[in-house]
């Protein structure tokens, strides 16, 4: 009989607190906390701005819907719900407003 | 008792319901799932004149586009993301470019605005397009809507005019009087709270399932599902501005073969995601796709927009287009079953052709003259000459 797996699959989760910043504010992620969890715990539920100008945050919470996007260290479209912050990360609100098309 | 029972709350059913309600008919809409739960929810939202050339579908396309603009005025097109973004047909191949120009010339004669563009003009229309373009034609009249929001808006519009809407209710048969082969007088459903919905007319707007619905009334319709797969790239800041089609898009749509045919259609949605199509396969209602199809779509898109090489695809979806053997929809009362009105078989053009279809259906039910000649769409045409 096969042994059951000993550890959970997936990427290794951080075991210590991690310091990073969100829109210039110092934040701290606890062990195993994803970005979305840290932001929600800090009272921030909408950390992106959609095309309609409204705040966006977690919808599916499992990496599928791409609604909770943030910009991390200048890389756009990072999913806050499946991303563990690294020390010193600069997380910035992502604005998805597109410019209007010129009439042609 | 409603005058009209619309079966299917996709884009075509929504347009039929709205046009009938606006014409003063009392309407009931019934769908076994929800609004835009089938084909409408798995397409791109094209309202095109660029992909047509002469003939009845072309006439319907022009008429329907005018109806769409009228709907946008009446119901505020912004609520369903109507964009006058224009289409750009692009060829990366010399021989195909000639074909593109020939088509454009013939469309111009028919009154379509089709502008051959190159150089700086092309660059300003689509700054990130590959420089390896052999020929491009711009169609400023091509429109886009968010099809799910558009269907929902029209169903709501019909409801505001008094229509009943039954969702999650499956039609299991027709009520006929006299029973058997008398005229249709409504539908039977699987729902205990509305087991029968009566109406003088039943509109079949069941998309790729329209053939099975029609056969419940004993009238065969040769509609088959054709699968189309769309790959979705992550939200990008304004990389693709227009609807960009490979020059062979039209041939893909009108080909009838069973194998996979594919041709690039690339466009951004209002939210910034990029939709990459298009494929056609006749595989029944099978949702399971071959991953190589996605690879093929992604590669084709990057040939047109090299900048897409650095972005991620986030999902794909597959939907079923109601394929009609002569590439024309079936619209109007079906003389084989009095009371049954067909509004189906639009293949991949259902969003674009829906507004015109709804207007024609309402006119035919009321015995009024139609905005364009409706005879080419008569549903019984496949049985003639047998």
Short mmCIF file of C-alpha atoms in Angstrom, two decimals:
data_model
loop_
_atom_site.label_atom_id
_atom_site.label_comp_id
_atom_site.label_asym_id
_atom_site.label_seq_id
_atom_site.Cartn_x
_atom_site.Cartn_y
_atom_site.Cartn_z
CA UNK A 1 0.00 0.00 0.00
CA UNK A 2 1.20 3.45 -0.87
CA UNK A 3 2.12 5.87 1.87
CA UNK A 4 -0.01 8.97 2.03
CA UNK A 5 1.84 12.13 0.99
CA UNK A 6 3.52 13.83 3.92
CA UNK A 7 3.39 17.47 2.84
CA UNK A 8 0.85 19.64 1.11
CA UNK A 9 1.50 20.22 -2.59
CA UNK A 10 2.15 23.66 -4.01
CA UNK A 11 4.83 26.26 -3.53
CA UNK A 12 6.58 26.46 -0.15
CA UNK A 13 4.87 28.97 2.10
CA UNK A 14 6.88 31.52 4.05
CA UNK A 15 7.26 30.69 7.74
CA UNK A 16 8.22 34.14 9.04
CA UNK A 17 6.67 37.57 8.78
CA UNK A 18 7.51 39.40 5.60
CA UNK A 19 7.75 43.17 5.29
CA UNK A 20 6.59 44.77 2.06
CA UNK A 21 4.80 47.92 1.04
CA UNK A 22 1.42 48.60 -0.48
CA UNK A 23 0.92 51.98 -2.15
CA UNK A 24 3.76 53.30 -0.01
CA UNK A 25 2.40 51.96 3.31
CA UNK A 26 4.47 49.42 5.24
CA UNK A 27 2.71 46.04 5.54
CA UNK A 28 3.56 42.73 7.13
CA UNK A 29 2.50 39.31 5.91
CA UNK A 30 2.17 36.58 8.51
CA UNK A 31 3.39 33.06 7.88
CA UNK A 32 1.61 31.57 4.89
CA UNK A 33 -0.45 34.67 4.18
CA UNK A 34 -1.11 35.53 0.58
CA UNK A 35 -1.20 39.13 -0.54
CA UNK A 36 -5.00 39.24 -0.66
CA UNK A 37 -5.25 37.97 2.92
CA UNK A 38 -2.83 40.62 4.20
CA UNK A 39 -4.69 43.41 2.45
CA UNK A 40 -8.10 42.22 3.67
CA UNK A 41 -6.72 41.94 7.20
CA UNK A 42 -5.50 45.53 6.91
CA UNK A 43 -9.06 46.57 6.07
CA UNK A 44 -8.45 46.99 2.35
CA UNK A 45 -10.99 45.02 0.33
CA UNK A 46 -10.68 46.77 -3.04
CA UNK A 47 -7.10 47.17 -4.19
CA UNK A 48 -7.51 47.57 -7.92
CA UNK A 49 -9.48 50.01 -10.03
CA UNK A 50 -11.51 48.56 -12.88
CA UNK A 51 -12.44 50.14 -16.19
CA UNK A 52 -15.63 51.51 -14.66
CA UNK A 53 -13.57 53.33 -12.04
CA UNK A 54 -14.83 51.07 -9.26
CA UNK A 55 -12.63 49.29 -6.75
CA UNK A 56 -11.90 45.61 -7.35
CA UNK A 57 -10.74 42.89 -4.99
CA UNK A 58 -11.10 39.15 -4.48
CA UNK A 59 -13.88 37.42 -6.40
CA UNK A 60 -13.02 33.73 -6.79
CA UNK A 61 -10.11 33.69 -4.32
CA UNK A 62 -8.47 30.75 -6.07
CA UNK A 63 -6.54 32.17 -8.99
CA UNK A 64 -9.11 31.64 -11.70
CA UNK A 65 -10.96 34.90 -12.29
CA UNK A 66 -8.11 37.42 -12.53
CA UNK A 67 -10.15 40.10 -10.75
CA UNK A 68 -7.76 40.77 -7.83
CA UNK A 69 -4.84 42.01 -9.87
CA UNK A 70 -2.10 44.23 -8.48
CA UNK A 71 1.18 45.52 -9.82
CA UNK A 72 4.17 44.10 -7.94
CA UNK A 73 7.63 45.56 -8.53
CA UNK A 74 6.37 47.04 -11.82
CA UNK A 75 5.00 43.71 -13.09
CA UNK A 76 1.31 44.08 -13.92
CA UNK A 77 -1.54 41.56 -13.56
CA UNK A 78 -0.27 39.74 -10.46
CA UNK A 79 -3.08 37.80 -8.74
CA UNK A 80 -3.17 38.86 -5.09
CA UNK A 81 -5.04 35.69 -4.07
CA UNK A 82 -2.30 33.26 -5.11
CA UNK A 83 0.80 35.39 -4.52
CA UNK A 84 2.93 35.36 -1.38
CA UNK A 85 4.75 38.64 -0.88
CA UNK A 86 8.54 38.63 -0.80
CA UNK A 87 10.55 40.89 1.49
CA UNK A 88 10.72 44.44 0.16
CA UNK A 89 8.04 43.97 -2.54
CA UNK A 90 6.46 47.16 -3.81
CA UNK A 91 2.78 46.42 -4.35
CA UNK A 92 0.86 49.12 -6.18
CA UNK A 93 -2.82 49.59 -7.02
CA UNK A 94 -3.45 48.70 -10.64
CA UNK A 95 -5.69 50.97 -12.67
CA UNK A 96 -7.34 49.25 -15.62
CA UNK A 97 -8.96 52.29 -17.20
CA UNK A 98 -8.32 52.28 -20.93
CA UNK A 99 -8.12 55.43 -22.90
CA UNK A 100 -11.09 56.02 -25.18
CA UNK A 101 -10.56 55.14 -28.80
CA UNK A 102 -10.23 58.08 -31.13
CA UNK A 103 -13.21 58.30 -33.50
CA UNK A 104 -12.02 57.55 -36.98
CA UNK B 1 -52.39 35.07 -22.01
CA UNK B 2 -49.25 36.12 -23.91
CA UNK B 3 -49.45 36.59 -27.66
CA UNK B 4 -45.92 35.32 -28.07
CA UNK B 5 -43.80 32.75 -26.22
CA UNK B 6 -40.08 33.14 -26.93
CA UNK B 7 -38.09 29.97 -26.28
CA UNK B 8 -34.44 30.81 -25.67
CA UNK B 9 -33.09 33.88 -23.88
CA UNK B 10 -29.92 34.27 -25.88
CA UNK B 11 -29.28 37.33 -27.99
CA UNK B 12 -31.72 36.37 -30.74
CA UNK B 13 -34.51 35.49 -28.30
CA UNK B 14 -33.88 38.69 -26.35
CA UNK B 15 -34.13 40.76 -29.55
CA UNK B 16 -37.33 38.96 -30.62
CA UNK B 17 -38.85 39.48 -27.18
CA UNK B 18 -37.95 43.15 -27.08
CA UNK B 19 -39.15 43.92 -30.61
CA UNK B 20 -42.42 42.04 -30.06
CA UNK B 21 -43.04 43.75 -26.72
CA UNK B 22 -42.27 47.14 -28.20
CA UNK B 23 -44.69 46.45 -31.04
CA UNK B 24 -47.43 46.01 -28.45
CA UNK B 25 -47.54 42.22 -28.24
CA UNK B 26 -47.68 40.55 -24.85
CA UNK B 27 -44.62 38.34 -24.44
CA UNK B 28 -43.35 35.46 -22.32
CA UNK B 29 -39.66 34.48 -22.44
CA UNK B 30 -38.59 31.02 -21.32
CA UNK B 31 -35.07 29.58 -21.08
CA UNK B 32 -33.95 26.32 -19.51
CA UNK B 33 -30.83 28.00 -18.12
CA UNK B 34 -30.56 31.76 -17.85
CA UNK B 35 -30.14 34.82 -20.04
CA UNK B 36 -27.18 34.35 -22.40
CA UNK B 37 -26.46 30.90 -20.97
CA UNK B 38 -25.54 29.24 -24.27
CA UNK B 39 -24.02 30.49 -27.50
CA UNK B 40 -24.48 34.17 -26.63
CA UNK B 41 -22.25 33.80 -23.60
CA UNK B 42 -19.44 32.16 -25.52
CA UNK B 43 -18.80 34.47 -28.44
CA UNK B 44 -17.25 37.84 -29.05
CA UNK B 45 -20.10 40.25 -29.66
CA UNK B 46 -19.50 41.11 -33.28
CA UNK B 47 -21.75 43.38 -35.30
CA UNK B 48 -20.00 43.20 -38.64
CA UNK B 49 -20.55 44.24 -42.17
CA UNK B 50 -16.94 43.59 -43.14
CA UNK B 51 -17.38 39.82 -43.29
CA UNK B 52 -20.23 39.88 -45.78
CA UNK B 53 -20.48 40.48 -49.48
CA UNK B 54 -23.76 40.77 -51.43
CA UNK B 55 -26.79 38.56 -50.95
CA UNK B 56 -29.43 38.10 -48.25
CA UNK B 57 -27.06 37.82 -45.28
CA UNK B 58 -25.39 41.04 -46.33
CA UNK B 59 -28.79 42.79 -46.52
CA UNK B 60 -29.73 41.40 -43.13
CA UNK B 61 -26.37 42.50 -41.74
CA UNK B 62 -26.85 46.10 -42.88
CA UNK B 63 -30.46 46.18 -41.69
CA UNK B 64 -29.54 44.65 -38.36
CA UNK B 65 -26.72 47.12 -37.81
CA UNK B 66 -29.22 49.97 -38.22
CA UNK B 67 -31.54 48.24 -35.75
CA UNK B 68 -28.65 47.92 -33.30
CA UNK B 69 -27.88 51.62 -33.51
CA UNK B 70 -31.57 52.35 -32.86
CA UNK B 71 -31.51 50.02 -29.85
CA UNK B 72 -28.38 51.76 -28.58
CA UNK B 73 -30.26 55.08 -28.71
CA UNK B 74 -33.36 53.67 -27.03
CA UNK B 75 -31.70 51.65 -24.28
CA UNK B 76 -28.36 53.45 -23.84
CA UNK B 77 -25.74 51.43 -25.71
CA UNK B 78 -23.17 52.14 -22.99
CA UNK B 79 -25.05 49.75 -20.71
CA UNK B 80 -24.05 46.90 -23.02
CA UNK B 81 -20.66 48.26 -24.03
CA UNK B 82 -21.57 49.14 -27.61
CA UNK B 83 -18.35 50.38 -29.16
CA UNK B 84 -17.88 51.84 -32.60
CA UNK B 85 -14.41 50.45 -32.74
CA UNK B 86 -14.18 49.49 -36.40
CA UNK B 87 -12.71 46.37 -37.94
CA UNK B 88 -9.40 45.89 -39.65
CA UNK B 89 -8.95 43.02 -42.10
CA UNK B 90 -5.26 42.25 -42.40
CA UNK B 91 -3.32 40.04 -44.75
CA UNK B 92 0.26 38.97 -44.09
CA UNK B 93 0.39 37.33 -47.49
CA UNK B 94 0.58 39.00 -50.93
CA UNK B 95 -1.90 36.76 -52.71
CA UNK B 96 -4.46 37.06 -49.95
CA UNK B 97 -4.02 40.83 -49.89
CA UNK B 98 -5.25 41.00 -53.48
CA UNK B 99 -8.30 39.03 -52.47
CA UNK B 100 -8.85 41.45 -49.59
CA UNK B 101 -8.76 44.45 -51.93
CA UNK B 102 -11.08 42.76 -54.41
CA UNK B 103 -13.62 42.09 -51.64
CA UNK B 104 -13.31 45.68 -50.41
CA UNK B 105 -13.97 47.03 -53.91
CA UNK B 106 -17.11 44.95 -54.24
CA UNK B 107 -18.28 45.96 -50.76
CA UNK B 108 -17.75 49.64 -51.58
CA UNK B 109 -20.11 49.25 -54.52
CA UNK B 110 -22.70 47.84 -52.11
CA UNK B 111 -22.37 50.93 -49.92
CA UNK B 112 -20.05 49.63 -47.19
CA UNK B 113 -17.28 51.91 -46.02
CA UNK B 114 -14.10 49.91 -46.73
CA UNK B 115 -10.83 51.83 -46.74
CA UNK B 116 -7.56 50.38 -47.93
CA UNK B 117 -5.00 51.53 -45.36
CA UNK B 118 -1.23 51.32 -45.10
CA UNK B 119 1.78 53.08 -43.68
CA UNK B 120 1.20 55.81 -41.16
CA UNK B 121 -2.57 55.49 -41.30
CA UNK B 122 -2.42 51.80 -40.44
CA UNK B 123 0.07 52.54 -37.68
CA UNK B 124 -2.28 55.07 -36.10
CA UNK B 125 -5.23 52.65 -36.33
CA UNK B 126 -3.30 49.77 -34.77
CA UNK B 127 0.10 50.82 -33.40
CA UNK B 128 1.20 47.37 -32.23
CA UNK B 129 0.33 45.47 -35.41
CA UNK B 130 3.26 43.67 -37.03
CA UNK B 131 5.03 45.68 -39.76
CA UNK B 132 4.85 42.61 -42.05
CA UNK B 133 1.46 43.52 -43.49
CA UNK B 134 0.83 42.94 -47.18
CA UNK B 135 -2.54 44.63 -47.20
CA UNK B 136 -5.15 45.98 -44.81
CA UNK B 137 -8.71 47.25 -45.16
CA UNK B 138 -10.41 49.30 -42.46
CA UNK B 139 -14.17 48.98 -41.86
CA UNK B 140 -15.16 51.88 -39.58
CA UNK B 141 -18.77 50.66 -39.40
CA UNK B 142 -18.01 47.43 -37.54
CA UNK B 143 -19.32 47.48 -33.98
CA UNK B 144 -18.86 45.45 -30.84
CA UNK B 145 -21.17 44.83 -27.91
CA UNK B 146 -20.85 42.81 -24.75
CA UNK B 147 -23.30 40.10 -25.83
CA UNK B 148 -24.28 38.98 -22.33
CA UNK B 149 -25.05 42.49 -21.20
CA UNK B 150 -26.87 43.22 -24.46
CA UNK B 151 -29.10 40.15 -24.12
CA UNK B 152 -29.79 41.01 -20.48
CA UNK B 153 -30.60 44.61 -21.40
CA UNK B 154 -33.10 43.57 -24.07
CA UNK B 155 -34.76 40.98 -21.84
CA UNK B 156 -35.05 43.65 -19.15
CA UNK B 157 -36.41 46.05 -21.76
CA UNK B 158 -39.07 43.50 -22.71
CA UNK B 159 -39.90 42.92 -19.06
CA UNK B 160 -40.26 46.67 -18.50
CA UNK B 161 -42.87 46.54 -21.27
CA UNK B 162 -44.74 43.79 -19.44
CA UNK B 163 -43.06 40.57 -20.60
CA UNK B 164 -43.01 37.54 -18.29
CA UNK B 165 -39.58 35.94 -17.96
CA UNK B 166 -39.21 32.27 -16.94
CA UNK B 167 -35.61 31.19 -16.37
CA UNK B 168 -34.49 27.69 -15.39
CA UNK B 169 -37.58 26.36 -17.13
CA UNK B 170 -37.19 23.74 -19.85
CA UNK B 171 -39.65 23.42 -22.70
CA UNK B 172 -40.57 19.75 -23.11
CA UNK B 173 -43.30 19.94 -25.73
CA UNK B 174 -45.82 22.01 -27.63
CA UNK B 175 -49.47 22.60 -26.87
CA UNK B 176 -51.51 22.17 -30.05
CA UNK B 177 -55.16 22.67 -30.70
CA UNK B 178 -56.70 20.49 -31.91
CA UNK B 179 -54.25 18.13 -30.18
CA UNK B 180 -51.80 16.32 -32.41
CA UNK B 181 -51.17 18.34 -35.51
CA UNK B 182 -53.27 21.45 -34.95
CA UNK B 183 -51.73 24.92 -34.71
CA UNK B 184 -49.29 25.57 -31.87
CA UNK B 185 -50.95 27.26 -28.90
CA UNK B 186 -48.05 27.37 -26.46
CA UNK B 187 -45.47 25.18 -24.77
CA UNK B 188 -45.32 22.57 -22.02
CA UNK B 189 -42.51 22.86 -19.51
CA UNK B 190 -40.87 20.85 -16.76
CA UNK B 191 -41.65 23.51 -14.13
CA UNK B 192 -44.44 22.83 -11.62
CA UNK B 193 -45.25 26.55 -11.25
CA UNK B 194 -45.75 27.08 -14.99
CA UNK B 195 -46.37 23.68 -16.59
CA UNK B 196 -48.02 25.30 -19.59
CA UNK B 197 -47.37 28.67 -21.18
CA UNK B 198 -49.99 29.59 -23.74
CA UNK B 199 -49.42 31.87 -26.70
CA UNK B 200 -50.66 32.32 -30.26
CA UNK B 201 -47.09 32.22 -31.50
CA UNK B 202 -44.06 30.31 -30.24
CA UNK B 203 -40.70 31.71 -31.34
CA UNK B 204 -37.90 29.18 -31.61
CA UNK B 205 -34.71 31.04 -30.70
CA UNK B 206 -32.97 28.06 -29.13
CA UNK B 207 -29.68 28.58 -30.99
CA UNK B 208 -27.83 25.32 -31.66
CA UNK B 209 -30.64 23.47 -29.86
CA UNK B 210 -33.29 24.94 -32.20
CA UNK B 211 -33.35 21.76 -34.29
CA UNK B 212 -34.32 19.59 -31.32
CA UNK B 213 -36.93 22.10 -30.20
CA UNK B 214 -38.45 22.30 -33.66
CA UNK B 215 -38.57 18.54 -33.98
CA UNK B 216 -40.78 18.46 -30.86
CA UNK B 217 -43.30 20.16 -33.13
CA UNK B 218 -42.57 17.77 -35.98
CA UNK B 219 -40.72 20.30 -38.18
CA UNK B 220 -37.15 19.36 -39.00
CA UNK B 221 -34.53 22.10 -39.11
CA UNK B 222 -31.05 21.16 -40.33
CA UNK B 223 -29.18 23.02 -37.58
CA UNK B 224 -25.96 21.55 -36.26
CA UNK B 225 -23.65 22.82 -33.52
CA UNK B 226 -20.28 24.10 -34.69
CA UNK B 227 -17.77 24.65 -31.93
CA UNK B 228 -15.76 27.84 -31.68
CA UNK B 229 -12.92 28.27 -29.20
CA UNK B 230 -11.70 31.61 -27.91
CA UNK B 231 -8.49 32.12 -25.97
CA UNK B 232 -8.38 35.02 -23.52
CA UNK B 233 -5.19 36.95 -22.77
CA UNK B 234 -4.66 38.90 -19.59
CA UNK B 235 -5.77 42.52 -19.27
CA UNK B 236 -3.49 44.78 -21.20
CA UNK B 237 -3.41 48.52 -21.50
CA UNK B 238 -4.71 49.30 -25.01
CA UNK B 239 -2.61 47.00 -27.15
CA UNK B 240 -5.36 46.03 -29.61
CA UNK B 241 -7.70 48.85 -30.60
CA UNK B 242 -9.91 47.51 -33.40
CA UNK B 243 -11.35 44.17 -34.31
CA UNK B 244 -8.49 42.67 -36.25
CA UNK B 245 -9.25 39.77 -38.59
CA UNK B 246 -6.98 37.67 -40.69
CA UNK B 247 -7.91 38.00 -44.35
CA UNK B 248 -9.25 34.45 -44.38
CA UNK B 249 -11.86 34.95 -41.63
CA UNK B 250 -14.77 34.95 -44.02
CA UNK B 251 -13.76 31.65 -45.57
CA UNK B 252 -13.57 30.09 -42.13
CA UNK B 253 -17.10 31.11 -41.32
CA UNK B 254 -18.63 29.92 -44.56
CA UNK B 255 -16.72 26.67 -44.90
CA UNK B 256 -18.81 23.64 -44.09
CA UNK B 257 -16.16 21.00 -43.48
CA UNK B 258 -16.01 18.87 -40.36
CA UNK B 259 -12.29 19.39 -39.62
CA UNK B 260 -10.89 22.30 -37.64
CA UNK B 261 -10.65 25.52 -39.55
CA UNK B 262 -9.07 28.49 -37.94
CA UNK B 263 -8.37 32.08 -38.72
CA UNK B 264 -7.15 34.87 -36.47
CA UNK B 265 -9.61 37.32 -34.94
CA UNK B 266 -8.04 39.46 -32.26
CA UNK B 267 -9.69 42.16 -30.22
CA UNK B 268 -9.73 43.71 -26.78
CA UNK B 269 -12.78 43.88 -24.53
CA UNK B 270 -13.80 46.93 -22.57
CA UNK B 271 -12.10 45.50 -19.49
CA UNK B 272 -8.78 45.15 -21.30
CA UNK B 273 -8.60 41.39 -21.79
CA UNK B 274 -7.76 40.32 -25.32
CA UNK B 275 -9.97 37.77 -27.09
CA UNK B 276 -8.20 35.53 -29.57
CA UNK B 277 -10.26 33.45 -31.98
CA UNK B 278 -11.37 31.85 -34.09
CA UNK B 279 -11.90 28.19 -34.76
CA UNK B 280 -14.72 26.11 -36.18
CA UNK B 281 -15.18 22.38 -35.64
CA UNK B 282 -18.13 20.07 -36.01
CA UNK B 283 -17.82 17.85 -32.97
CA UNK B 284 -21.38 17.81 -31.65
CA UNK B 285 -21.80 19.35 -28.21
CA UNK B 286 -18.39 18.20 -26.95
CA UNK B 287 -16.80 20.75 -24.61
CA UNK B 288 -13.44 19.01 -24.31
CA UNK B 289 -10.88 20.66 -26.55
CA UNK B 290 -7.49 19.67 -27.82
CA UNK B 291 -4.84 21.88 -26.19
CA UNK B 292 -3.00 22.19 -29.50
CA UNK B 293 -5.88 24.38 -30.64
CA UNK B 294 -4.97 26.97 -27.98
CA UNK B 295 -1.34 26.81 -29.00
CA UNK B 296 -2.35 27.39 -32.59
CA UNK B 297 -4.53 30.39 -31.68
CA UNK B 298 -1.80 31.93 -29.53
CA UNK B 299 0.83 31.52 -32.24
CA UNK B 300 -1.40 33.02 -34.90
CA UNK B 301 -2.18 36.02 -32.68
CA UNK B 302 1.48 36.73 -32.02
CA UNK B 303 2.18 36.77 -35.76
CA UNK B 304 -0.21 39.72 -36.01
CA UNK B 305 0.67 41.30 -32.65
CA UNK B 306 4.23 40.37 -31.65
CA UNK B 307 3.74 42.28 -28.38
CA UNK B 308 1.38 39.49 -27.24
CA UNK B 309 4.35 37.12 -26.97
CA UNK B 310 5.13 38.53 -23.54
CA UNK B 311 1.66 38.26 -22.09
CA UNK B 312 -0.18 35.39 -20.43
CA UNK B 313 -3.30 33.62 -21.54
CA UNK B 314 -5.69 33.35 -18.60
CA UNK B 315 -8.51 31.15 -19.86
CA UNK B 316 -10.35 29.84 -22.88
CA UNK B 317 -13.96 29.13 -23.63
CA UNK B 318 -15.75 27.00 -26.15
CA UNK B 319 -19.22 27.61 -27.49
CA UNK B 320 -21.53 26.16 -30.11
CA UNK B 321 -22.61 28.18 -33.14
CA UNK B 322 -25.88 27.12 -34.77
CA UNK B 323 -24.72 26.05 -38.21
CA UNK B 324 -27.12 26.25 -41.12
CA UNK B 325 -26.24 24.31 -44.31
CA UNK B 326 -26.74 27.28 -46.64
CA UNK B 327 -25.17 29.78 -44.23
CA UNK B 328 -28.44 31.68 -43.87
CA UNK B 329 -30.56 31.86 -40.74
CA UNK B 330 -34.15 30.59 -40.58
CA UNK B 331 -36.50 33.45 -39.82
CA UNK B 332 -40.27 33.64 -39.86
CA UNK B 333 -43.45 31.62 -39.39
CA UNK B 334 -42.97 27.98 -40.32
CA UNK B 335 -45.80 26.99 -42.69
CA UNK B 336 -45.38 23.33 -41.71
CA UNK B 337 -46.51 24.08 -38.14
CA UNK B 338 -48.91 27.02 -37.88
CA UNK B 339 -48.02 29.17 -34.87
CA UNK B 340 -44.36 28.18 -34.81
CA UNK B 341 -41.96 30.98 -35.73
CA UNK B 342 -38.31 30.18 -36.39
CA UNK B 343 -35.53 32.60 -35.43
CA UNK B 344 -32.37 30.54 -35.51
CA UNK B 345 -29.42 29.23 -37.52
CA UNK B 346 -27.29 32.39 -37.40
CA UNK B 347 -23.97 30.50 -37.03
CA UNK B 348 -21.33 32.88 -35.68
CA UNK B 349 -23.19 36.06 -36.64
CA UNK B 350 -26.09 35.79 -34.21
CA UNK B 351 -25.19 38.85 -32.17
CA UNK B 352 -24.84 41.05 -35.23
CA UNK B 353 -27.96 39.69 -36.94
CA UNK B 354 -30.16 39.48 -33.83
CA UNK B 355 -31.56 43.01 -33.81
CA UNK B 356 -32.68 42.75 -37.42
CA UNK B 357 -34.04 39.25 -36.85
CA UNK B 358 -36.15 40.48 -33.93
CA UNK B 359 -37.56 43.33 -36.00
CA UNK B 360 -38.44 41.01 -38.89
CA UNK B 361 -40.07 38.46 -36.58
CA UNK B 362 -42.25 41.14 -34.94
CA UNK B 363 -43.28 42.50 -38.35
CA UNK B 364 -44.14 39.05 -39.70
CA UNK B 365 -46.21 38.19 -36.61
CA UNK B 366 -48.13 41.43 -36.92
CA UNK B 367 -48.60 40.91 -40.67
CA UNK B 368 -46.69 44.10 -41.43
CA UNK B 369 -44.25 44.64 -44.27
CA UNK B 370 -40.69 43.78 -43.22
CA UNK B 371 -37.76 46.19 -43.42
CA UNK B 372 -35.98 43.88 -45.86
CA UNK B 373 -37.05 40.96 -48.02
CA UNK B 374 -37.56 38.01 -45.62
CA UNK B 375 -38.22 35.26 -48.18
CA UNK B 376 -34.59 34.05 -48.42
CA UNK B 377 -34.78 33.12 -44.73
CA UNK B 378 -38.02 31.09 -44.92
CA UNK B 379 -37.52 28.13 -42.62
CA UNK B 380 -39.13 25.51 -44.86
CA UNK B 381 -36.69 26.09 -47.74
CA UNK B 382 -34.69 22.93 -47.03
CA UNK B 383 -37.68 20.73 -47.78
CA UNK B 384 -38.54 22.40 -51.06
CA UNK B 385 -37.78 20.44 -54.21
CA UNK B 386 -37.43 17.14 -52.38
#
